[in-house]
Amino acid sequence: MCGIVGYAGNAQAAPILLDGLSKLEYRGYDSAGVCLYSEGTLKVAKAKGRLMNLSNMIDGGNAVSGTIGIGHTRWATHGAPSDVNSHPHMADGGKIVVVHNGIIENYLQLKERLIKAGKSFQSETDTEVVANLVEFYYEDSHDFLTAVRQAISRIEGSYALGLLCVDQPDTLIAVKKDSPLIFGFGSDGNFIASDVPAILSYTREVSYLNDGDMVVFTKNSYRFYNAAGDEIEKTPEHITWEIDAAEKGGYEHFMLKEINEQPKALRDTISPRIKGGEVVLDDIKLTADYLKGLKRIYVVACGSAYYVGCVGKYILEKTCRIPVEPILASEFRYANPILGEDTLVLIISQSGETADTKSALMEAKAQGSRTLAIVNVVGSAIAKAADDVIYTWAGPEIAVATTKAYSTQLSVIYLLAMYIARQLGTVEQEEYAQVLRALEELPEQVMKILAPENIEQIQYYASRCFSHKDAFFIGRNVDSAVGLEGSLKLKEIAYVHSEAYAAGELKHGPISLIEDGTLVVALATVPELFDKTMSNIKEVRARGANVLALTLDCFDEEIHKTVERAMLVPQTHLLLQPSLTVVPLQIFSYYVAVMRGCDVDKPRNLAKSVTVE
Ligand code: F6R
């Protein structure tokens, strides 16, 4: 959601900015722009639509010269996607140019005052207010840094900002609060960016800015300040992963690549945490005394991460005997949750930057609950703010729709469940050992599901189903929770209207929607509930549904007595089955989306990192 790149160096800036923005496309955007200091002025070029439009407009960067500049991909919040609402925004007097990620909450009041002070506005954005506010103060002090500081002190909301001033052509200022921003230490210039892939071709030495941090830099100098305005030191962190990890590597889409990366991501997440037959979570500090005092666990997250929580409820309650409530982060703060020392708040987030999730975390902390975050991005805001963090080692996830992050989050839930259950004595040694063994085998089993012959079969099923307008996912117990994720995948990337229901609920309403040819994806992987789910399958078939089943390979023969098409997964420990069940659902949605001609990696209206509420 909005991407920022900035560069001050010796090379031509425009191609670097375009390249950096292309690496941030995964965040979702609807327009793009750059501003360079060029021949005595600040030159802005921006265009609605894909980055290609901007690139064509400035001839791949060759049409604008200059060695310092800022670039932006915008995901519209205030004002429709349009050329004029695109960033960068120039202040009325042409002195200041700004790119921004976040939301300025008091922009209307500020705008009113600035208009009274004689400033005029071109766009509907909150960002243009920042440009004019900085310029307003600059006209007084003629000091760029002072003006930025004064403006920041008046702004409420979230921001990562990159700013240029026409009178200080060698300097770029960046500041952040509640939106991600990193600084890159280059050998031939310095960078800012919303995320590492944007600058990884140029430098591996980065520093994550904390809330309130500001950096003032040129091509060969940088100074960092904290929120209080004191100069601070920042030590570079060395990025070890390769740019390939953020590129397609021969796959047609990032999503397909990331689906195929799941065995490795699972292995990287699980293996280091099982040592000598025990779950070892060195990174967290939940003592047996603390766990014994727990009355409840809230699992707080958005979207797919929330659906991990829905599966997690079954796993954690079954093994730890503590009530678990998954709750959407956007609802959490307003639901008056029961917080305090006896409530653990488990936060799940791939990006670690999701605004609602972060706000929920802060609320939980403020009300005295311990927070434990499962996060993929090291150094992200949620990782920094939580009391404890368990990282999923999924590597960078670029496709907007999550796959490997979901799987690794789920694997951490199993590890955590075993860790807690062990300390509480709520799991038998034999079951504990079985779960750990099954966890270690999980990557191999996912690999089997990803075998070419399986993928081809799912692809074939997708070819028989891709023209459906509606779909219903049904299942019982953990299958009902995995169905939520399968359904979300289909709607978000293939634009198929899709709902997920606990199969037993069908008769209480949704079955009235089943008619001739309706697609029903029926999950039946829980052996003790197989017959019950089969009855539900028969009920929808009797009303004309076109059923695609998903079950264990040991039920191959049985399922085919009732349905023609079935996706099969190997059996694992009951608790871990969702980790296998979800994989064919990801593949199915992927191929349905491809066959429907959708932009799989960048579905319409969606952003990878939702940094506004
Ligand atoms: C769906 C998807 C989203 C995210 C959600 C939370 O495929 O990716 O639903 O799961 O936006 O994002 P994070 O995990 O970054 O907090």
PDB file of N, CA and C in Angstrom, residues 256-345:
ATOM      1  N   LEU A 256       2.491 -18.359  -7.740  1.00  0.00           N
ATOM      2  CA  LEU A 256       2.824 -19.761  -7.997  1.00  0.00           C
ATOM      3  C   LEU A 256       4.197 -20.086  -7.408  1.00  0.00           C
ATOM      4  N   LYS A 257       5.099 -19.136  -7.535  1.00  0.00           N
ATOM      5  CA  LYS A 257       6.439 -19.346  -6.952  1.00  0.00           C
ATOM      6  C   LYS A 257       6.316 -19.524  -5.440  1.00  0.00           C
ATOM      7  N   GLU A 258       5.511 -18.692  -4.846  1.00  0.00           N
ATOM      8  CA  GLU A 258       5.408 -18.723  -3.371  1.00  0.00           C
ATOM      9  C   GLU A 258       4.661 -19.971  -2.881  1.00  0.00           C
ATOM     10  N   ILE A 259       3.707 -20.429  -3.679  1.00  0.00           N
ATOM     11  CA  ILE A 259       3.035 -21.702  -3.333  1.00  0.00           C
ATOM     12  C   ILE A 259       4.092 -22.811  -3.315  1.00  0.00           C
ATOM     13  N   ASN A 260       4.964 -22.787  -4.327  1.00  0.00           N
ATOM     14  CA  ASN A 260       5.998 -23.822  -4.430  1.00  0.00           C
ATOM     15  C   ASN A 260       7.120 -23.657  -3.409  1.00  0.00           C
ATOM     16  N   GLU A 261       7.221 -22.485  -2.833  1.00  0.00           N
ATOM     17  CA  GLU A 261       8.267 -22.270  -1.819  1.00  0.00           C
ATOM     18  C   GLU A 261       7.834 -22.749  -0.434  1.00  0.00           C
ATOM     19  N   GLN A 262       6.602 -23.237  -0.331  1.00  0.00           N
ATOM     20  CA  GLN A 262       6.092 -23.572   1.006  1.00  0.00           C
ATOM     21  C   GLN A 262       6.884 -24.662   1.731  1.00  0.00           C
ATOM     22  N   PRO A 263       7.325 -25.735   1.037  1.00  0.00           N
ATOM     23  CA  PRO A 263       8.115 -26.727   1.783  1.00  0.00           C
ATOM     24  C   PRO A 263       9.343 -26.105   2.446  1.00  0.00           C
ATOM     25  N   LYS A 264      10.036 -25.250   1.696  1.00  0.00           N
ATOM     26  CA  LYS A 264      11.242 -24.612   2.268  1.00  0.00           C
ATOM     27  C   LYS A 264      10.862 -23.660   3.405  1.00  0.00           C
ATOM     28  N   ALA A 265       9.827 -22.869   3.157  1.00  0.00           N
ATOM     29  CA  ALA A 265       9.415 -21.895   4.187  1.00  0.00           C
ATOM     30  C   ALA A 265       9.021 -22.617   5.474  1.00  0.00           C
ATOM     31  N   LEU A 266       8.338 -23.749   5.318  1.00  0.00           N
ATOM     32  CA  LEU A 266       7.926 -24.523   6.500  1.00  0.00           C
ATOM     33  C   LEU A 266       9.143 -25.108   7.201  1.00  0.00           C
ATOM     34  N   ARG A 267      10.052 -25.633   6.396  1.00  0.00           N
ATOM     35  CA  ARG A 267      11.252 -26.229   7.004  1.00  0.00           C
ATOM     36  C   ARG A 267      12.034 -25.163   7.765  1.00  0.00           C
ATOM     37  N   ASP A 268      12.214 -23.993   7.128  1.00  0.00           N
ATOM     38  CA  ASP A 268      12.986 -22.917   7.778  1.00  0.00           C
ATOM     39  C   ASP A 268      12.308 -22.448   9.070  1.00  0.00           C
ATOM     40  N   THR A 269      10.988 -22.513   9.090  1.00  0.00           N
ATOM     41  CA  THR A 269      10.260 -22.018  10.271  1.00  0.00           C
ATOM     42  C   THR A 269      10.226 -23.071  11.376  1.00  0.00           C
ATOM     43  N   ILE A 270      10.084 -24.329  10.972  1.00  0.00           N
ATOM     44  CA  ILE A 270       9.890 -25.392  11.977  1.00  0.00           C
ATOM     45  C   ILE A 270      11.218 -25.940  12.512  1.00  0.00           C
ATOM     46  N   SER A 271      12.123 -26.311  11.586  1.00  0.00           N
ATOM     47  CA  SER A 271      13.331 -27.070  12.000  1.00  0.00           C
ATOM     48  C   SER A 271      14.118 -26.442  13.144  1.00  0.00           C
ATOM     49  N   PRO A 272      14.432 -25.135  13.064  1.00  0.00           N
ATOM     50  CA  PRO A 272      15.269 -24.594  14.151  1.00  0.00           C
ATOM     51  C   PRO A 272      14.564 -24.605  15.502  1.00  0.00           C
ATOM     52  N   ARG A 273      13.250 -24.894  15.507  1.00  0.00           N
ATOM     53  CA  ARG A 273      12.505 -24.787  16.764  1.00  0.00           C
ATOM     54  C   ARG A 273      12.175 -26.142  17.385  1.00  0.00           C
ATOM     55  N   ILE A 274      12.675 -27.215  16.750  1.00  0.00           N
ATOM     56  CA  ILE A 274      12.512 -28.532  17.383  1.00  0.00           C
ATOM     57  C   ILE A 274      13.914 -29.097  17.602  1.00  0.00           C
ATOM     58  N   LYS A 275      14.266 -29.211  18.867  1.00  0.00           N
ATOM     59  CA  LYS A 275      15.623 -29.702  19.185  1.00  0.00           C
ATOM     60  C   LYS A 275      15.512 -30.788  20.234  1.00  0.00           C
ATOM     61  N   GLY A 276      16.111 -31.942  19.952  1.00  0.00           N
ATOM     62  CA  GLY A 276      16.111 -33.050  20.912  1.00  0.00           C
ATOM     63  C   GLY A 276      14.716 -33.434  21.367  1.00  0.00           C
ATOM     64  N   GLY A 277      13.781 -33.452  20.440  1.00  0.00           N
ATOM     65  CA  GLY A 277      12.423 -33.883  20.764  1.00  0.00           C
ATOM     66  C   GLY A 277      11.618 -32.865  21.565  1.00  0.00           C
ATOM     67  N   GLU A 278      12.084 -31.618  21.618  1.00  0.00           N
ATOM     68  CA  GLU A 278      11.355 -30.570  22.346  1.00  0.00           C
ATOM     69  C   GLU A 278      11.150 -29.351  21.443  1.00  0.00           C
ATOM     70  N   VAL A 279      10.032 -28.649  21.674  1.00  0.00           N
ATOM     71  CA  VAL A 279       9.858 -27.352  20.998  1.00  0.00           C
ATOM     72  C   VAL A 279      10.678 -26.333  21.771  1.00  0.00           C
ATOM     73  N   VAL A 280      11.547 -25.641  21.041  1.00  0.00           N
ATOM     74  CA  VAL A 280      12.393 -24.638  21.690  1.00  0.00           C
ATOM     75  C   VAL A 280      12.053 -23.276  21.086  1.00  0.00           C
ATOM     76  N   LEU A 281      11.451 -22.439  21.912  1.00  0.00           N
ATOM     77  CA  LEU A 281      11.136 -21.089  21.431  1.00  0.00           C
ATOM     78  C   LEU A 281      11.948 -20.104  22.269  1.00  0.00           C
ATOM     79  N   ASP A 282      13.252 -20.065  21.943  1.00  0.00           N
ATOM     80  CA  ASP A 282      14.165 -19.236  22.723  1.00  0.00           C
ATOM     81  C   ASP A 282      13.754 -17.776  22.722  1.00  0.00           C
ATOM     82  N   ASP A 283      13.101 -17.398  21.611  1.00  0.00           N
ATOM     83  CA  ASP A 283      12.806 -15.984  21.427  1.00  0.00           C
ATOM     84  C   ASP A 283      11.701 -15.459  22.345  1.00  0.00           C
ATOM     85  N   ILE A 284      10.926 -16.353  22.982  1.00  0.00           N
ATOM     86  CA  ILE A 284       9.816 -15.828  23.793  1.00  0.00           C
ATOM     87  C   ILE A 284       9.992 -16.138  25.282  1.00  0.00           C
ATOM     88  N   LYS A 285       9.307 -15.333  26.086  1.00  0.00           N
ATOM     89  CA  LYS A 285       9.508 -15.477  27.548  1.00  0.00           C
ATOM     90  C   LYS A 285       8.173 -15.719  28.252  1.00  0.00           C
ATOM     91  N   LEU A 286       7.478 -16.783  27.887  1.00  0.00           N
ATOM     92  CA  LEU A 286       6.214 -17.089  28.563  1.00  0.00           C
ATOM     93  C   LEU A 286       6.507 -18.175  29.598  1.00  0.00           C
ATOM     94  N   THR A 287       6.494 -17.820  30.856  1.00  0.00           N
ATOM     95  CA  THR A 287       6.840 -18.795  31.894  1.00  0.00           C
ATOM     96  C   THR A 287       5.630 -19.674  32.211  1.00  0.00           C
ATOM     97  N   ALA A 288       5.914 -20.833  32.835  1.00  0.00           N
ATOM     98  CA  ALA A 288       4.830 -21.743  33.208  1.00  0.00           C
ATOM     99  C   ALA A 288       3.867 -21.043  34.168  1.00  0.00           C
ATOM    100  N   ASP A 289       4.398 -20.229  35.091  1.00  0.00           N
ATOM    101  CA  ASP A 289       3.542 -19.514  36.050  1.00  0.00           C
ATOM    102  C   ASP A 289       2.591 -18.576  35.331  1.00  0.00           C
ATOM    103  N   TYR A 290       3.145 -17.852  34.364  1.00  0.00           N
ATOM    104  CA  TYR A 290       2.308 -16.913  33.598  1.00  0.00           C
ATOM    105  C   TYR A 290       1.222 -17.678  32.836  1.00  0.00           C
ATOM    106  N   LEU A 291       1.627 -18.773  32.191  1.00  0.00           N
ATOM    107  CA  LEU A 291       0.670 -19.534  31.376  1.00  0.00           C
ATOM    108  C   LEU A 291      -0.430 -20.138  32.255  1.00  0.00           C
ATOM    109  N   LYS A 292      -0.050 -20.563  33.442  1.00  0.00           N
ATOM    110  CA  LYS A 292      -1.053 -21.163  34.345  1.00  0.00           C
ATOM    111  C   LYS A 292      -2.088 -20.136  34.773  1.00  0.00           C
ATOM    112  N   GLY A 293      -1.702 -18.880  34.784  1.00  0.00           N
ATOM    113  CA  GLY A 293      -2.633 -17.822  35.205  1.00  0.00           C
ATOM    114  C   GLY A 293      -3.516 -17.318  34.069  1.00  0.00           C
ATOM    115  N   LEU A 294      -3.336 -17.859  32.871  1.00  0.00           N
ATOM    116  CA  LEU A 294      -4.093 -17.321  31.726  1.00  0.00           C
ATOM    117  C   LEU A 294      -5.555 -17.769  31.742  1.00  0.00           C
ATOM    118  N   LYS A 295      -6.445 -16.799  31.516  1.00  0.00           N
ATOM    119  CA  LYS A 295      -7.873 -17.133  31.425  1.00  0.00           C
ATOM    120  C   LYS A 295      -8.321 -17.241  29.978  1.00  0.00           C
ATOM    121  N   ARG A 296      -7.637 -16.507  29.091  1.00  0.00           N
ATOM    122  CA  ARG A 296      -8.038 -16.565  27.689  1.00  0.00           C
ATOM    123  C   ARG A 296      -6.891 -16.104  26.785  1.00  0.00           C
ATOM    124  N   ILE A 297      -7.032 -16.485  25.510  1.00  0.00           N
ATOM    125  CA  ILE A 297      -6.101 -15.989  24.479  1.00  0.00           C
ATOM    126  C   ILE A 297      -6.949 -15.361  23.384  1.00  0.00           C
ATOM    127  N   TYR A 298      -6.666 -14.114  23.035  1.00  0.00           N
ATOM    128  CA  TYR A 298      -7.268 -13.532  21.840  1.00  0.00           C
ATOM    129  C   TYR A 298      -6.265 -13.696  20.694  1.00  0.00           C
ATOM    130  N   VAL A 299      -6.762 -14.099  19.534  1.00  0.00           N
ATOM    131  CA  VAL A 299      -5.891 -14.093  18.359  1.00  0.00           C
ATOM    132  C   VAL A 299      -6.382 -12.950  17.484  1.00  0.00           C
ATOM    133  N   VAL A 300      -5.529 -11.957  17.279  1.00  0.00           N
ATOM    134  CA  VAL A 300      -5.956 -10.724  16.610  1.00  0.00           C
ATOM    135  C   VAL A 300      -5.188 -10.566  15.300  1.00  0.00           C
ATOM    136  N   ALA A 301      -5.921 -10.389  14.209  1.00  0.00           N
ATOM    137  CA  ALA A 301      -5.273 -10.292  12.899  1.00  0.00           C
ATOM    138  C   ALA A 301      -6.307  -9.864  11.864  1.00  0.00           C
ATOM    139  N   CYS A 302      -5.855  -9.714  10.612  1.00  0.00           N
ATOM    140  CA  CYS A 302      -6.758  -9.349   9.512  1.00  0.00           C
ATOM    141  C   CYS A 302      -6.649 -10.403   8.408  1.00  0.00           C
ATOM    142  N   GLY A 303      -7.717 -10.553   7.663  1.00  0.00           N
ATOM    143  CA  GLY A 303      -7.707 -11.372   6.443  1.00  0.00           C
ATOM    144  C   GLY A 303      -7.225 -12.789   6.701  1.00  0.00           C
ATOM    145  N   SER A 304      -6.309 -13.244   5.854  1.00  0.00           N
ATOM    146  CA  SER A 304      -5.817 -14.621   5.958  1.00  0.00           C
ATOM    147  C   SER A 304      -5.171 -14.884   7.314  1.00  0.00           C
ATOM    148  N   ALA A 305      -4.493 -13.892   7.847  1.00  0.00           N
ATOM    149  CA  ALA A 305      -3.836 -14.073   9.146  1.00  0.00           C
ATOM    150  C   ALA A 305      -4.903 -14.338  10.219  1.00  0.00           C
ATOM    151  N   TYR A 306      -6.051 -13.686  10.058  1.00  0.00           N
ATOM    152  CA  TYR A 306      -7.167 -13.939  10.977  1.00  0.00           C
ATOM    153  C   TYR A 306      -7.675 -15.380  10.803  1.00  0.00           C
ATOM    154  N   TYR A 307      -7.698 -15.824   9.544  1.00  0.00           N
ATOM    155  CA  TYR A 307      -8.160 -17.206   9.306  1.00  0.00           C
ATOM    156  C   TYR A 307      -7.182 -18.233   9.891  1.00  0.00           C
ATOM    157  N   VAL A 308      -5.914 -17.862   9.988  1.00  0.00           N
ATOM    158  CA  VAL A 308      -4.968 -18.722  10.712  1.00  0.00           C
ATOM    159  C   VAL A 308      -5.438 -18.823  12.166  1.00  0.00           C
ATOM    160  N   GLY A 309      -5.884 -17.692  12.698  1.00  0.00           N
ATOM    161  CA  GLY A 309      -6.404 -17.681  14.070  1.00  0.00           C
ATOM    162  C   GLY A 309      -7.632 -18.564  14.220  1.00  0.00           C
ATOM    163  N   CYS A 310      -8.468 -18.620  13.153  1.00  0.00           N
ATOM    164  CA  CYS A 310      -9.683 -19.454  13.219  1.00  0.00           C
ATOM    165  C   CYS A 310      -9.295 -20.939  13.297  1.00  0.00           C
ATOM    166  N   VAL A 311      -8.261 -21.334  12.558  1.00  0.00           N
ATOM    167  CA  VAL A 311      -7.767 -22.714  12.689  1.00  0.00           C
ATOM    168  C   VAL A 311      -7.111 -22.862  14.060  1.00  0.00           C
ATOM    169  N   GLY A 312      -6.352 -21.830  14.440  1.00  0.00           N
ATOM    170  CA  GLY A 312      -5.603 -21.861  15.697  1.00  0.00           C
ATOM    171  C   GLY A 312      -6.490 -22.098  16.902  1.00  0.00           C
ATOM    172  N   LYS A 313      -7.706 -21.596  16.841  1.00  0.00           N
ATOM    173  CA  LYS A 313      -8.637 -21.796  17.965  1.00  0.00           C
ATOM    174  C   LYS A 313      -8.805 -23.289  18.260  1.00  0.00           C
ATOM    175  N   TYR A 314      -9.041 -24.065  17.184  1.00  0.00           N
ATOM    176  CA  TYR A 314      -9.220 -25.517  17.369  1.00  0.00           C
ATOM    177  C   TYR A 314      -7.966 -26.142  17.976  1.00  0.00           C
ATOM    178  N   ILE A 315      -6.804 -25.726  17.451  1.00  0.00           N
ATOM    179  CA  ILE A 315      -5.539 -26.352  17.849  1.00  0.00           C
ATOM    180  C   ILE A 315      -5.209 -25.998  19.299  1.00  0.00           C
ATOM    181  N   LEU A 316      -5.268 -24.703  19.607  1.00  0.00           N
ATOM    182  CA  LEU A 316      -4.846 -24.243  20.934  1.00  0.00           C
ATOM    183  C   LEU A 316      -5.812 -24.714  22.018  1.00  0.00           C
ATOM    184  N   GLU A 317      -7.107 -24.642  21.705  1.00  0.00           N
ATOM    185  CA  GLU A 317      -8.074 -25.067  22.736  1.00  0.00           C
ATOM    186  C   GLU A 317      -7.943 -26.559  23.017  1.00  0.00           C
ATOM    187  N   LYS A 318      -7.774 -27.321  21.927  1.00  0.00           N
ATOM    188  CA  LYS A 318      -7.703 -28.768  22.095  1.00  0.00           C
ATOM    189  C   LYS A 318      -6.484 -29.173  22.922  1.00  0.00           C
ATOM    190  N   THR A 319      -5.368 -28.501  22.679  1.00  0.00           N
ATOM    191  CA  THR A 319      -4.138 -28.962  23.321  1.00  0.00           C
ATOM    192  C   THR A 319      -3.826 -28.214  24.622  1.00  0.00           C
ATOM    193  N   CYS A 320      -4.225 -26.964  24.734  1.00  0.00           N
ATOM    194  CA  CYS A 320      -3.831 -26.172  25.919  1.00  0.00           C
ATOM    195  C   CYS A 320      -4.984 -25.994  26.904  1.00  0.00           C
ATOM    196  N   ARG A 321      -6.209 -26.297  26.489  1.00  0.00           N
ATOM    197  CA  ARG A 321      -7.385 -26.171  27.347  1.00  0.00           C
ATOM    198  C   ARG A 321      -7.534 -24.747  27.890  1.00  0.00           C
ATOM    199  N   ILE A 322      -7.227 -23.769  27.052  1.00  0.00           N
ATOM    200  CA  ILE A 322      -7.463 -22.355  27.397  1.00  0.00           C
ATOM    201  C   ILE A 322      -8.451 -21.823  26.351  1.00  0.00           C
ATOM    202  N   PRO A 323      -9.479 -21.067  26.762  1.00  0.00           N
ATOM    203  CA  PRO A 323     -10.387 -20.516  25.753  1.00  0.00           C
ATOM    204  C   PRO A 323      -9.646 -19.565  24.801  1.00  0.00           C
ATOM    205  N   VAL A 324      -9.908 -19.743  23.514  1.00  0.00           N
ATOM    206  CA  VAL A 324      -9.224 -18.934  22.496  1.00  0.00           C
ATOM    207  C   VAL A 324     -10.276 -18.252  21.646  1.00  0.00           C
ATOM    208  N   GLU A 325     -10.112 -16.942  21.454  1.00  0.00           N
ATOM    209  CA  GLU A 325     -11.075 -16.224  20.623  1.00  0.00           C
ATOM    210  C   GLU A 325     -10.355 -15.484  19.504  1.00  0.00           C
ATOM    211  N   PRO A 326     -10.569 -15.932  18.249  1.00  0.00           N
ATOM    212  CA  PRO A 326     -10.009 -15.144  17.144  1.00  0.00           C
ATOM    213  C   PRO A 326     -10.870 -13.896  16.964  1.00  0.00           C
ATOM    214  N   ILE A 327     -10.244 -12.771  16.764  1.00  0.00           N
ATOM    215  CA  ILE A 327     -11.028 -11.537  16.596  1.00  0.00           C
ATOM    216  C   ILE A 327     -10.347 -10.653  15.544  1.00  0.00           C
ATOM    217  N   LEU A 328     -11.157 -10.105  14.663  1.00  0.00           N
ATOM    218  CA  LEU A 328     -10.608  -9.262  13.598  1.00  0.00           C
ATOM    219  C   LEU A 328      -9.993  -8.008  14.206  1.00  0.00           C
ATOM    220  N   ALA A 329      -8.801  -7.676  13.751  1.00  0.00           N
ATOM    221  CA  ALA A 329      -8.107  -6.527  14.341  1.00  0.00           C
ATOM    222  C   ALA A 329      -8.920  -5.242  14.196  1.00  0.00           C
ATOM    223  N   SER A 330      -9.636  -5.119  13.078  1.00  0.00           N
ATOM    224  CA  SER A 330     -10.410  -3.887  12.861  1.00  0.00           C
ATOM    225  C   SER A 330     -11.572  -3.759  13.839  1.00  0.00           C
ATOM    226  N   GLU A 331     -11.964  -4.867  14.448  1.00  0.00           N
ATOM    227  CA  GLU A 331     -13.068  -4.866  15.413  1.00  0.00           C
ATOM    228  C   GLU A 331     -12.566  -4.821  16.852  1.00  0.00           C
ATOM    229  N   PHE A 332     -11.354  -5.263  17.046  1.00  0.00           N
ATOM    230  CA  PHE A 332     -10.848  -5.528  18.392  1.00  0.00           C
ATOM    231  C   PHE A 332     -11.009  -4.341  19.344  1.00  0.00           C
ATOM    232  N   ARG A 333     -10.516  -3.183  18.911  1.00  0.00           N
ATOM    233  CA  ARG A 333     -10.507  -2.032  19.823  1.00  0.00           C
ATOM    234  C   ARG A 333     -11.901  -1.573  20.198  1.00  0.00           C
ATOM    235  N   TYR A 334     -12.856  -1.825  19.300  1.00  0.00           N
ATOM    236  CA  TYR A 334     -14.211  -1.303  19.518  1.00  0.00           C
ATOM    237  C   TYR A 334     -15.122  -2.352  20.141  1.00  0.00           C
ATOM    238  N   ALA A 335     -14.565  -3.533  20.415  1.00  0.00           N
ATOM    239  CA  ALA A 335     -15.396  -4.628  20.939  1.00  0.00           C
ATOM    240  C   ALA A 335     -15.291  -4.726  22.456  1.00  0.00           C
ATOM    241  N   ASN A 336     -14.569  -3.808  23.054  1.00  0.00           N
ATOM    242  CA  ASN A 336     -14.393  -3.812  24.502  1.00  0.00           C
ATOM    243  C   ASN A 336     -13.883  -5.176  25.007  1.00  0.00           C
ATOM    244  N   PRO A 337     -12.771  -5.648  24.442  1.00  0.00           N
ATOM    245  CA  PRO A 337     -12.283  -6.982  24.820  1.00  0.00           C
ATOM    246  C   PRO A 337     -11.859  -7.020  26.293  1.00  0.00           C
ATOM    247  N   ILE A 338     -11.891  -8.229  26.864  1.00  0.00           N
ATOM    248  CA  ILE A 338     -11.550  -8.386  28.286  1.00  0.00           C
ATOM    249  C   ILE A 338     -10.037  -8.550  28.381  1.00  0.00           C
ATOM    250  N   LEU A 339      -9.363  -7.460  28.680  1.00  0.00           N
ATOM    251  CA  LEU A 339      -7.900  -7.484  28.680  1.00  0.00           C
ATOM    252  C   LEU A 339      -7.359  -7.422  30.101  1.00  0.00           C
ATOM    253  N   GLY A 340      -6.073  -7.588  30.223  1.00  0.00           N
ATOM    254  CA  GLY A 340      -5.437  -7.573  31.544  1.00  0.00           C
ATOM    255  C   GLY A 340      -4.384  -8.662  31.601  1.00  0.00           C
ATOM    256  N   GLU A 341      -3.815  -8.853  32.772  1.00  0.00           N
ATOM    257  CA  GLU A 341      -2.686  -9.779  32.905  1.00  0.00           C
ATOM    258  C   GLU A 341      -3.028 -11.227  32.579  1.00  0.00           C
ATOM    259  N   ASP A 342      -4.315 -11.592  32.781  1.00  0.00           N
ATOM    260  CA  ASP A 342      -4.674 -12.993  32.545  1.00  0.00           C
ATOM    261  C   ASP A 342      -5.138 -13.258  31.104  1.00  0.00           C
ATOM    262  N   THR A 343      -4.903 -12.290  30.218  1.00  0.00           N
ATOM    263  CA  THR A 343      -5.250 -12.469  28.801  1.00  0.00           C
ATOM    264  C   THR A 343      -3.989 -12.320  27.956  1.00  0.00           C
ATOM    265  N   LEU A 344      -3.711 -13.320  27.157  1.00  0.00           N
ATOM    266  CA  LEU A 344      -2.590 -13.214  26.210  1.00  0.00           C
ATOM    267  C   LEU A 344      -3.156 -12.799  24.860  1.00  0.00           C
ATOM    268  N   VAL A 345      -2.548 -11.800  24.236  1.00  0.00           N
ATOM    269  CA  VAL A 345      -3.016 -11.374  22.914  1.00  0.00           C
ATOM    270  C   VAL A 345      -1.984 -11.820  21.885  1.00  0.00           C
TER     271      VAL A 345
END
